[in-house]
């Protein structure tokens, strides 16, 4: 079967009688088996997906199918899916089953998407390589000795290796964009509050966003259109109307684009990534867009601020895993405190424990003002400075990452160097802004490179249209 890039291609073939949902689902299921060594899926819903595909084929024949009919989707293991297991790739949620659907998942189902399985990720979405999963690392399909990125590594590798057409992941600091860049596909993080967080396992609530991983801009637009918008179960979600993104993907405007000067000058960014970024910027200039370097004075504060605030929020969010309410419970406890201690010591992995401890520290009475309050203030400054840039430019461009996909184990002894992988992506989360990573060629070893575009709150339609335009420029 041919490799489809968008739902539209699939629908054309279904309508022409060349394929069916059942055939497609079988195709993805066989790919999942063939590529099981990638470790992208924690669970595959074989029978269920096939039964659903059969049902949707009938709906299509009757002219009653939803907008996602024909789309086979995977879910990162942080999204509630009713009567299915959910464990954020952590031992602490062993045996836990969700009693309800996340709003985004419910909306996929309502529009007849076929959910094929639950995808591996970094434990509680903490990581940039998918090496922090209790179920082992995920491999990059381009080079199996390398990581797919993280934390939505399974979700990205699955789309990269054609194990499903699209995935829903989560992006707290880059977890959808960074793996998309490492895998040569598209990763969209919308504006904070654009998509309901109901049913998304919380990591750092003021940063968390459901994100979308696809092979085409059209599918990203369609999925956003389906899952975004008002939700009675999440009081923080925006009640703004959801535009028809899929109908606004054309643009012929001339834009003003700022790019981060440091990202093409700094020693910390690989030469090949700099070269590809500059080439993309040059191409835009040639088309008559205004392209200018921008200095972001607070760059050095981005990562510390992110890691202080997210660990603080995580330490609070993860206090609910106590051995009483969900999943795993340690044996041999003698009283309540020992039950908590044993369960949490045995249930959480190393990275998660480290972050809970860091978060507890920055929130502790003696250090609260020095770290937490200070970081909140710096977050505000970063937001103001970013908004100022975006009041002058339509898009702010950086490479998505400083390097291409690194080797498994490469950053093991040096966690700080791993945190640097997020240098360009966390800004959008600190500021609640929409950002996307799109493919920008490959390095000399064939490893994918991503380019990131960020824009103003709720300007997803321009972001998607301009991304499509940039991808078309690359191929023309
Ligand atoms: N790598 C970042 C972290 O570990 C981002 C994670 C995410 O976006 N979920 O916090």
Short mmCIF file of C-alpha atoms and ligand atoms in Angstrom, two decimals:
data_model
loop_
_atom_site.label_atom_id
_atom_site.label_comp_id
_atom_site.label_asym_id
_atom_site.label_seq_id
_atom_site.Cartn_x
_atom_site.Cartn_y
_atom_site.Cartn_z
CA UNK A 1 0.00 0.00 0.00
CA UNK A 2 1.22 3.50 -0.72
CA UNK A 3 2.37 5.81 2.02
CA UNK A 4 -0.28 8.45 2.58
CA UNK A 5 0.60 11.96 3.63
CA UNK A 6 -2.80 13.37 4.42
CA UNK A 7 -6.36 12.39 5.14
CA UNK A 8 -7.41 14.10 1.95
CA UNK A 9 -5.32 11.65 -0.12
CA UNK A 10 -6.84 8.78 1.83
CA UNK A 11 -10.38 10.03 1.34
CA UNK A 12 -9.85 10.42 -2.38
CA UNK A 13 -8.72 6.80 -2.61
CA UNK A 14 -11.54 5.57 -0.39
CA UNK A 15 -14.07 7.47 -2.48
CA UNK A 16 -12.56 6.04 -5.66
CA UNK A 17 -12.87 2.54 -4.20
CA UNK A 18 -9.11 2.05 -4.12
CA UNK A 19 -8.89 1.43 -0.39
CA UNK A 20 -11.05 1.23 2.73
CA UNK A 21 -10.72 1.97 6.43
CA UNK A 22 -10.36 -1.75 7.13
CA UNK A 23 -7.58 -2.11 4.58
CA UNK A 24 -5.81 0.96 5.91
CA UNK A 25 -6.06 -0.21 9.50
CA UNK A 26 -4.65 -3.60 8.51
CA UNK A 27 -1.80 -1.81 6.76
CA UNK A 28 -0.90 0.25 9.84
CA UNK A 29 -1.27 -2.79 12.11
CA UNK A 30 1.15 -4.75 9.96
CA UNK A 31 3.60 -1.84 9.96
CA UNK A 32 3.38 -1.68 13.76
CA UNK A 33 4.30 -5.38 13.90
CA UNK A 34 7.14 -5.02 11.41
CA UNK A 35 8.55 -2.07 13.30
CA UNK A 36 7.88 -3.30 16.82
CA UNK A 37 11.57 -2.82 17.64
CA UNK A 38 11.02 0.95 17.53
CA UNK A 39 9.00 0.49 20.75
CA UNK A 40 6.64 3.29 19.72
CA UNK A 41 3.46 1.68 21.04
CA UNK A 42 2.81 0.45 24.57
CA UNK A 43 -0.45 -1.14 23.51
CA UNK A 44 -2.14 -1.74 20.15
CA UNK A 45 -5.92 -1.98 19.93
CA UNK A 46 -5.96 -4.44 17.05
CA UNK A 47 -9.46 -5.91 17.24
CA UNK A 48 -11.05 -2.72 18.40
CA UNK A 49 -9.50 -0.65 15.61
CA UNK A 50 -10.55 -3.18 12.97
CA UNK A 51 -14.12 -3.27 14.28
CA UNK A 52 -14.23 0.51 14.29
CA UNK A 53 -12.82 0.61 10.74
CA UNK A 54 -15.58 -1.70 9.56
CA UNK A 55 -18.19 0.50 11.18
CA UNK A 56 -16.73 3.64 9.59
CA UNK A 57 -16.56 2.05 6.15
CA UNK A 58 -20.32 1.52 6.45
CA UNK A 59 -20.82 5.11 7.53
CA UNK A 60 -18.80 6.35 4.56
CA UNK A 61 -20.87 4.21 2.20
CA UNK A 62 -24.03 5.69 3.72
CA UNK A 63 -22.69 9.23 3.43
CA UNK A 64 -22.82 9.67 7.20
CA UNK A 65 -19.16 9.68 8.16
CA UNK A 66 -17.47 12.28 10.37
CA UNK A 67 -14.69 14.61 9.34
CA UNK A 68 -11.92 12.29 10.49
CA UNK A 69 -13.22 9.14 8.82
CA UNK A 70 -10.21 7.33 7.38
CA UNK A 71 -7.74 8.83 9.83
CA UNK A 72 -5.84 6.32 11.94
CA UNK A 73 -4.51 8.01 15.06
CA UNK A 74 -2.27 7.12 18.00
CA UNK A 75 -2.50 8.61 21.49
CA UNK A 76 0.42 9.52 23.71
CA UNK A 77 0.12 7.67 27.01
CA UNK A 78 -0.98 10.80 28.86
CA UNK A 79 -4.45 11.15 27.33
CA UNK A 80 -7.46 9.56 28.98
CA UNK A 81 -9.21 7.04 26.77
CA UNK A 82 -12.27 5.52 28.39
CA UNK A 83 -11.88 1.89 29.52
CA UNK A 84 -8.30 1.81 28.28
CA UNK A 85 -5.13 1.65 30.28
CA UNK A 86 -3.25 4.87 30.93
CA UNK A 87 0.03 5.21 32.73
CA UNK A 88 2.17 8.08 31.47
CA UNK A 89 4.87 5.46 30.79
CA UNK A 90 5.26 5.11 34.55
CA UNK A 91 5.22 2.15 36.87
CA UNK A 92 3.24 4.17 39.38
CA UNK A 93 0.12 3.92 37.21
CA UNK A 94 0.43 0.15 36.70
CA UNK A 95 -2.97 -1.35 36.10
CA UNK A 96 -4.80 1.99 35.97
CA UNK A 97 -7.69 2.31 33.51
CA UNK A 98 -9.33 5.56 32.55
CA UNK A 99 -13.01 5.93 33.36
CA UNK A 100 -13.59 8.73 30.86
CA UNK A 101 -12.33 10.24 27.62
CA UNK A 102 -10.21 13.36 27.49
CA UNK A 103 -12.20 16.03 25.68
CA UNK A 104 -9.75 15.96 22.75
CA UNK A 105 -10.04 12.18 22.53
CA UNK A 106 -13.83 12.32 22.68
CA UNK A 107 -13.82 14.80 19.82
CA UNK A 108 -11.63 12.52 17.71
CA UNK A 109 -14.00 9.65 18.32
CA UNK A 110 -17.07 11.79 17.56
CA UNK A 111 -15.58 12.59 14.16
CA UNK A 112 -14.83 8.93 13.41
CA UNK A 113 -11.08 8.77 13.85
CA UNK A 114 -9.76 5.25 14.40
CA UNK A 115 -7.61 5.04 17.51
CA UNK A 116 -4.97 2.38 16.95
CA UNK A 117 -3.04 2.41 20.20
CA UNK A 118 -1.33 4.01 23.15
CA UNK A 119 2.11 5.44 22.54
CA UNK A 120 5.31 5.30 24.55
CA UNK A 121 6.67 8.58 25.97
CA UNK A 122 8.99 9.92 28.65
CA UNK A 123 7.59 9.20 32.11
CA UNK A 124 5.00 11.87 32.92
CA UNK A 125 6.18 13.71 29.78
CA UNK A 126 9.44 14.67 31.47
CA UNK A 127 12.27 14.40 29.00
CA UNK A 128 13.59 15.22 25.56
CA UNK A 129 14.61 11.80 24.30
CA UNK A 130 12.03 9.22 25.36
CA UNK A 131 14.75 7.50 27.37
CA UNK A 132 12.89 8.14 30.63
CA UNK A 133 10.07 5.70 29.93
CA UNK A 134 9.52 2.79 32.32
CA UNK A 135 9.04 0.74 29.13
CA UNK A 136 12.37 1.46 27.53
CA UNK A 137 13.46 3.95 24.91
CA UNK A 138 11.84 4.55 21.53
CA UNK A 139 14.12 4.42 18.49
CA UNK A 140 14.32 6.90 15.64
CA UNK A 141 13.29 5.20 12.41
CA UNK A 142 15.94 7.00 10.34
CA UNK A 143 18.75 5.70 12.52
CA UNK A 144 17.95 3.13 15.18
CA UNK A 145 20.92 4.09 17.33
CA UNK A 146 19.37 7.52 17.85
CA UNK A 147 16.49 8.90 19.89
CA UNK A 148 13.25 10.15 18.32
CA UNK A 149 13.20 13.08 20.75
CA UNK A 150 10.75 13.48 23.58
CA UNK A 151 8.69 13.45 25.46
CA UNK A 152 6.18 12.48 22.74
CA UNK A 153 8.80 10.18 21.19
CA UNK A 154 6.52 7.23 20.50
CA UNK A 155 3.94 9.52 18.93
CA UNK A 156 6.50 11.10 16.60
CA UNK A 157 8.27 7.86 15.68
CA UNK A 158 4.88 6.28 14.89
CA UNK A 159 4.03 9.00 12.37
CA UNK A 160 7.60 8.99 11.02
CA UNK A 161 7.56 5.21 10.44
CA UNK A 162 4.01 5.18 9.02
CA UNK A 163 2.50 3.26 11.93
CA UNK A 164 -0.44 5.71 11.96
CA UNK A 165 -1.32 8.87 10.05
CA UNK A 166 -1.31 11.26 13.02
CA UNK A 167 -0.79 11.36 16.77
CA UNK A 168 -1.96 13.47 19.67
CA UNK A 169 0.82 14.28 22.07
CA UNK A 170 1.45 16.89 24.74
CA UNK A 171 3.79 19.85 24.74
CA UNK A 172 4.84 21.46 28.02
CA UNK A 173 8.21 22.72 26.83
CA UNK A 174 8.61 21.35 23.33
CA UNK A 175 7.56 17.72 23.59
CA UNK A 176 5.65 17.76 20.34
CA UNK A 177 7.87 20.11 18.30
CA UNK A 178 11.26 18.70 19.29
CA UNK A 179 10.45 15.05 18.44
CA UNK A 180 8.72 16.20 15.25
CA UNK A 181 11.98 17.93 14.28
CA UNK A 182 14.06 14.84 15.11
CA UNK A 183 11.71 12.66 13.05
CA UNK A 184 11.23 14.92 10.02
CA UNK A 185 7.51 15.58 10.49
CA UNK A 186 5.18 18.35 11.68
CA UNK A 187 4.51 19.19 15.35
CA UNK A 188 2.03 21.88 16.35
CA UNK A 189 1.66 23.38 19.82
CA UNK A 190 -1.33 25.71 19.80
CA UNK A 191 -1.93 28.70 22.04
CA UNK A 192 -2.24 27.77 25.72
CA UNK A 193 -5.95 27.20 26.43
CA UNK A 194 -6.87 26.62 22.78
CA UNK A 195 -7.44 22.90 23.46
CA UNK A 196 -9.11 21.62 26.60
CA UNK A 197 -6.75 19.93 29.05
CA UNK A 198 -9.54 17.82 30.50
CA UNK A 199 -8.23 14.27 30.57
CA UNK A 200 -4.60 15.19 29.93
CA UNK A 201 -2.36 13.92 32.74
CA UNK A 202 -0.97 17.06 34.35
CA UNK A 203 2.76 17.76 34.36
CA UNK A 204 3.01 21.57 34.72
CA UNK A 205 -0.50 22.91 34.38
CA UNK A 206 0.31 26.48 33.40
CA UNK A 207 2.43 25.17 30.50
CA UNK A 208 0.70 21.95 29.38
CA UNK A 209 -0.84 21.86 25.93
CA UNK A 210 -2.17 19.02 23.85
CA UNK A 211 -0.19 19.03 20.61
CA UNK A 212 -0.66 17.56 17.17
CA UNK A 213 1.78 15.46 15.15
CA UNK A 214 1.17 14.93 11.45
CA UNK A 215 2.78 14.57 8.05
CA UNK A 216 0.80 17.42 6.45
CA UNK A 217 -0.28 20.91 7.43
CA UNK A 218 -3.79 20.08 6.21
CA UNK A 219 -4.10 17.31 8.80
CA UNK A 220 -2.71 19.52 11.56
CA UNK A 221 -5.30 22.17 10.65
CA UNK A 222 -8.11 19.65 10.55
CA UNK A 223 -7.19 18.03 13.85
CA UNK A 224 -6.90 21.41 15.55
CA UNK A 225 -10.29 22.41 14.18
CA UNK A 226 -11.80 19.23 15.61
CA UNK A 227 -10.25 19.17 19.06
CA UNK A 228 -9.99 22.90 19.93
CA UNK A 229 -12.56 25.08 21.61
CA UNK A 230 -14.84 25.64 24.55
CA UNK A 231 -15.31 22.81 27.03
CA UNK A 232 -17.45 22.74 30.14
CA UNK A 233 -14.95 20.40 31.81
CA UNK A 234 -12.02 22.82 31.65
CA UNK A 235 -12.61 26.30 33.01
CA UNK A 236 -9.24 27.48 31.70
CA UNK A 237 -9.98 26.69 28.07
CA UNK A 238 -10.65 29.62 25.77
CA UNK A 239 -14.21 30.15 24.63
CA UNK A 240 -13.13 31.94 21.46
CA UNK A 241 -14.68 30.59 18.30
CA UNK A 242 -12.52 28.01 16.55
CA UNK A 243 -11.76 29.23 13.02
CA UNK A 244 -12.08 26.90 10.06
CA UNK A 245 -8.34 26.48 9.77
CA UNK A 246 -8.63 24.03 6.88
CA UNK A 247 -10.27 26.70 4.74
CA UNK A 248 -7.61 29.31 5.43
CA UNK A 249 -4.45 27.59 4.31
CA UNK A 250 -3.66 29.88 1.42
CA UNK A 251 -1.63 33.03 1.85
CA UNK A 252 -0.01 35.40 -0.59
CA UNK A 253 0.81 38.18 1.89
CA UNK A 254 4.29 39.54 2.32
CA UNK A 255 5.30 39.08 5.93
CA UNK A 256 7.71 40.60 8.35
CA UNK A 257 9.79 37.89 9.91
CA UNK A 258 12.20 38.10 12.82
CA UNK A 259 14.70 35.34 13.50
CA UNK A 260 16.73 34.82 16.63
CA UNK A 261 20.20 36.13 15.89
CA UNK A 262 21.84 33.86 18.47
CA UNK A 263 20.33 30.78 16.89
CA UNK A 264 22.38 31.22 13.72
CA UNK A 265 25.47 32.61 15.44
CA UNK A 266 25.85 30.72 18.69
CA UNK A 267 28.44 27.96 19.03
CA UNK A 268 25.83 25.82 20.76
CA UNK A 269 23.91 25.29 17.53
CA UNK A 270 25.27 22.75 15.06
CA UNK A 271 26.73 24.15 11.84
CA UNK A 272 24.45 22.16 9.59
CA UNK A 273 21.37 23.40 11.43
CA UNK A 274 22.59 26.99 11.14
CA UNK A 275 23.19 26.49 7.44
CA UNK A 276 19.73 25.05 6.80
CA UNK A 277 18.06 27.77 8.87
CA UNK A 278 19.87 30.52 6.98
CA UNK A 279 18.98 28.89 3.68
CA UNK A 280 15.28 28.86 4.61
CA UNK A 281 15.48 32.52 5.66
CA UNK A 282 17.25 33.43 2.42
CA UNK A 283 14.49 31.74 0.44
CA UNK A 284 11.91 33.86 2.26
CA UNK A 285 13.85 37.03 1.54
CA UNK A 286 13.98 36.14 -2.15
CA UNK A 287 10.21 35.91 -2.16
CA UNK A 288 9.98 39.49 -0.95
CA UNK A 289 9.36 38.96 2.76
CA UNK A 290 11.17 41.18 5.20
CA UNK A 291 13.55 39.03 7.21
CA UNK A 292 15.53 40.54 10.08
CA UNK A 293 17.70 39.29 12.91
CA UNK A 294 16.33 39.89 16.40
CA UNK A 295 18.22 39.78 19.62
CA UNK A 296 16.41 38.19 22.53
CA UNK A 297 18.13 39.57 25.58
CA UNK A 298 16.57 37.14 28.02
CA UNK A 299 17.66 33.97 26.22
CA UNK A 300 19.89 32.87 29.11
CA UNK A 301 16.94 33.01 31.51
CA UNK A 302 14.56 30.88 29.47
CA UNK A 303 15.69 27.44 30.58
CA UNK A 304 16.22 28.20 34.30
CA UNK A 305 12.81 29.87 34.49
CA UNK A 306 11.17 26.95 32.72
CA UNK A 307 12.82 24.33 34.92
CA UNK A 308 12.06 26.14 38.18
CA UNK A 309 8.41 26.66 37.38
CA UNK A 310 7.68 23.31 35.77
CA UNK A 311 9.34 21.31 38.54
CA UNK A 312 7.39 23.35 41.11
CA UNK A 313 4.11 22.62 39.37
CA UNK A 314 5.07 18.99 38.81
CA UNK A 315 5.87 18.41 42.49
CA UNK A 316 2.38 19.56 43.33
CA UNK A 317 0.59 17.77 40.47
CA UNK A 318 2.33 14.47 41.11
CA UNK A 319 1.50 14.43 44.83
CA UNK A 320 -1.73 12.64 43.94
CA UNK A 321 0.14 9.41 43.15
CA UNK A 322 0.20 8.04 46.67
CA UNK A 323 -0.60 4.36 46.32
CA UNK A 324 -4.13 4.94 47.58
CA UNK A 325 -6.02 6.41 44.69
CA UNK A 326 -4.43 5.18 41.48
CA UNK A 327 -2.48 2.32 40.01
CA UNK A 328 0.51 0.90 41.79
CA UNK A 329 0.59 0.23 45.55
CA UNK A 330 3.77 -1.02 47.24
CA UNK A 331 3.58 -4.14 49.40
CA UNK A 332 4.59 -4.33 53.02
CA UNK A 333 3.66 -0.86 54.23
CA UNK A 334 3.18 -0.59 57.98
CA UNK A 335 1.39 2.75 58.14
CA UNK A 336 0.21 5.53 55.87
CA UNK A 337 3.50 7.37 55.63
CA UNK A 338 5.41 4.21 54.81
CA UNK A 339 2.79 3.38 52.17
CA UNK A 340 3.39 6.75 50.50
CA UNK A 341 7.14 6.46 50.76
CA UNK A 342 7.41 2.93 49.46
CA UNK A 343 4.91 3.45 46.65
CA UNK A 344 6.50 6.64 45.41
CA UNK A 345 10.07 5.37 45.77
CA UNK A 346 9.28 2.22 43.82
CA UNK A 347 6.76 3.71 41.39
CA UNK A 348 8.51 6.78 40.03
CA UNK A 349 11.59 6.69 37.82
CA UNK A 350 14.81 8.61 38.38
CA UNK A 351 14.05 11.73 36.31
CA UNK A 352 10.58 12.16 37.82
CA UNK A 353 11.95 11.84 41.35
CA UNK A 354 14.63 14.37 40.58
CA UNK A 355 12.06 16.86 39.36
CA UNK A 356 9.74 16.32 42.32
CA UNK A 357 12.67 17.02 44.63
CA UNK A 358 13.74 20.11 42.69
CA UNK A 359 10.16 21.36 42.66
CA UNK A 360 9.72 20.75 46.36
CA UNK A 361 12.95 22.62 47.01
CA UNK A 362 12.01 25.72 45.02
CA UNK A 363 8.63 25.79 46.77
CA UNK A 364 10.00 25.26 50.26
CA UNK A 365 9.46 28.07 52.79
CA UNK A 366 13.08 29.20 52.86
CA UNK A 367 13.57 29.32 49.10
CA UNK A 368 10.12 30.16 47.74
CA UNK A 369 10.84 33.84 47.12
CA UNK A 370 14.36 33.30 45.89
CA UNK A 371 13.34 30.78 43.25
CA UNK A 372 9.63 30.39 42.64
CA UNK A 373 8.52 34.01 43.01
CA UNK A 374 11.57 35.24 41.16
CA UNK A 375 10.98 32.82 38.29
CA UNK A 376 7.36 33.97 38.04
CA UNK A 377 8.60 37.52 37.65
CA UNK A 378 11.14 36.53 35.03
CA UNK A 379 8.44 34.59 33.19
CA UNK A 380 6.49 37.84 32.96
CA UNK A 381 9.53 39.68 31.60
CA UNK A 382 10.11 36.97 29.01
CA UNK A 383 6.48 37.21 27.96
CA UNK A 384 6.61 41.00 27.68
CA UNK A 385 9.80 40.91 25.63
CA UNK A 386 8.40 38.20 23.35
CA UNK A 387 5.13 40.10 22.88
CA UNK A 388 7.14 43.18 22.01
CA UNK A 389 8.99 41.26 19.28
CA UNK A 390 5.74 39.84 17.97
CA UNK A 391 4.20 43.31 17.84
CA UNK A 392 6.88 44.12 15.27
CA UNK A 393 7.02 40.83 13.39
CA UNK A 394 4.42 38.38 12.11
CA UNK A 395 6.56 35.34 12.90
CA UNK A 396 9.55 34.64 15.06
CA UNK A 397 11.78 31.93 13.61
CA UNK A 398 14.43 29.72 15.20
CA UNK A 399 15.71 26.26 14.48
CA UNK A 400 13.52 23.87 16.50
CA UNK A 401 16.56 22.27 18.12
CA UNK A 402 20.25 22.95 18.56
CA UNK A 403 21.31 19.53 17.22
CA UNK A 404 19.82 16.71 15.18
CA UNK A 405 18.61 13.53 16.90
CA UNK A 406 21.34 12.43 19.27
CA UNK A 407 22.54 8.93 20.12
CA UNK A 408 20.74 6.90 22.73
CA UNK A 409 22.65 7.34 25.99
CA UNK A 410 24.60 10.35 24.72
CA UNK A 411 23.43 12.69 27.48
CA UNK A 412 23.24 10.12 30.24
CA UNK A 413 25.88 11.53 32.55
CA UNK A 414 25.02 15.17 31.89
CA UNK A 415 21.37 16.08 32.37
CA UNK A 416 22.03 19.78 31.80
CA UNK A 417 23.18 19.11 28.25
CA UNK A 418 19.89 17.27 27.69
CA UNK A 419 17.92 20.25 29.02
CA UNK A 420 19.63 22.37 26.35
CA UNK A 421 17.68 20.41 23.75
CA UNK A 422 14.70 22.56 24.79
CA UNK A 423 16.42 25.90 24.42
CA UNK A 424 14.30 27.15 21.54
CA UNK A 425 11.02 25.42 22.29
CA UNK A 426 10.26 26.40 25.90
CA UNK A 427 9.80 30.10 25.12
CA UNK A 428 6.43 29.44 23.47
CA UNK A 429 5.23 27.57 26.58
CA UNK A 430 6.52 30.21 28.98
CA UNK A 431 4.51 32.76 26.99
CA UNK A 432 1.50 30.58 26.11
CA UNK A 433 2.04 31.24 22.41
CA UNK A 434 1.43 28.99 19.40
CA UNK A 435 4.44 27.47 17.66
CA UNK A 436 5.07 24.81 15.07
CA UNK A 437 8.01 22.74 13.92
CA UNK A 438 8.16 21.88 10.23
CA UNK A 439 10.79 19.86 8.38
CA UNK A 440 13.70 21.86 7.00
CA UNK A 441 15.77 19.29 5.15
CA UNK A 442 18.29 16.80 6.50
CA UNK A 443 21.93 16.97 7.51
CA UNK A 444 24.70 15.17 5.61
CA UNK A 445 23.90 11.94 7.45
CA UNK A 446 20.26 12.09 6.41
CA UNK A 447 19.06 13.12 9.87
CA UNK A 448 16.04 15.44 9.85
CA UNK A 449 16.27 19.11 10.78
CA UNK A 450 13.31 21.18 11.96
CA UNK A 451 12.55 24.87 11.79
CA UNK A 452 10.26 26.52 14.33
CA UNK A 453 7.81 29.35 13.78
CA UNK A 454 6.16 31.13 16.66
CA UNK A 455 3.44 33.75 16.48
CA UNK A 456 0.85 35.74 18.43
CA UNK A 457 -1.80 34.18 20.65
CA UNK A 458 -4.63 32.55 18.70
CA UNK A 459 -3.00 33.25 15.33
CA UNK A 460 -2.92 29.55 14.45
CA UNK A 461 -4.53 30.17 11.08
CA UNK A 462 -1.66 32.40 9.90
CA UNK A 463 0.86 30.03 11.43
CA UNK A 464 -0.57 27.05 9.56
CA UNK A 465 -0.97 28.90 6.27
CA UNK A 466 2.54 30.28 6.40
CA UNK A 467 3.99 26.87 7.34
CA UNK A 468 2.29 25.35 4.33
CA UNK A 469 3.69 28.12 2.17
CA UNK A 470 7.21 27.51 3.52
CA UNK A 471 6.98 23.78 2.89
CA UNK A 472 5.86 24.46 -0.67
CA UNK A 473 8.79 26.84 -1.17
CA UNK A 474 11.16 24.02 -0.19
CA UNK A 475 9.80 21.68 -2.82
CA UNK A 476 9.47 24.18 -5.66
N1 LIG B 1 11.87 18.32 27.60
C1 LIG B 1 11.04 19.18 28.37
C2 LIG B 1 10.95 18.69 29.78
O1 LIG B 1 11.48 17.66 30.06
C3 LIG B 1 9.70 19.32 27.74
C4 LIG B 1 8.76 18.27 28.11
C5 LIG B 1 7.39 18.44 27.54
O2 LIG B 1 7.16 19.33 26.72
N2 LIG B 1 6.48 17.62 28.03
O3 LIG B 1 10.37 19.32 30.62
#
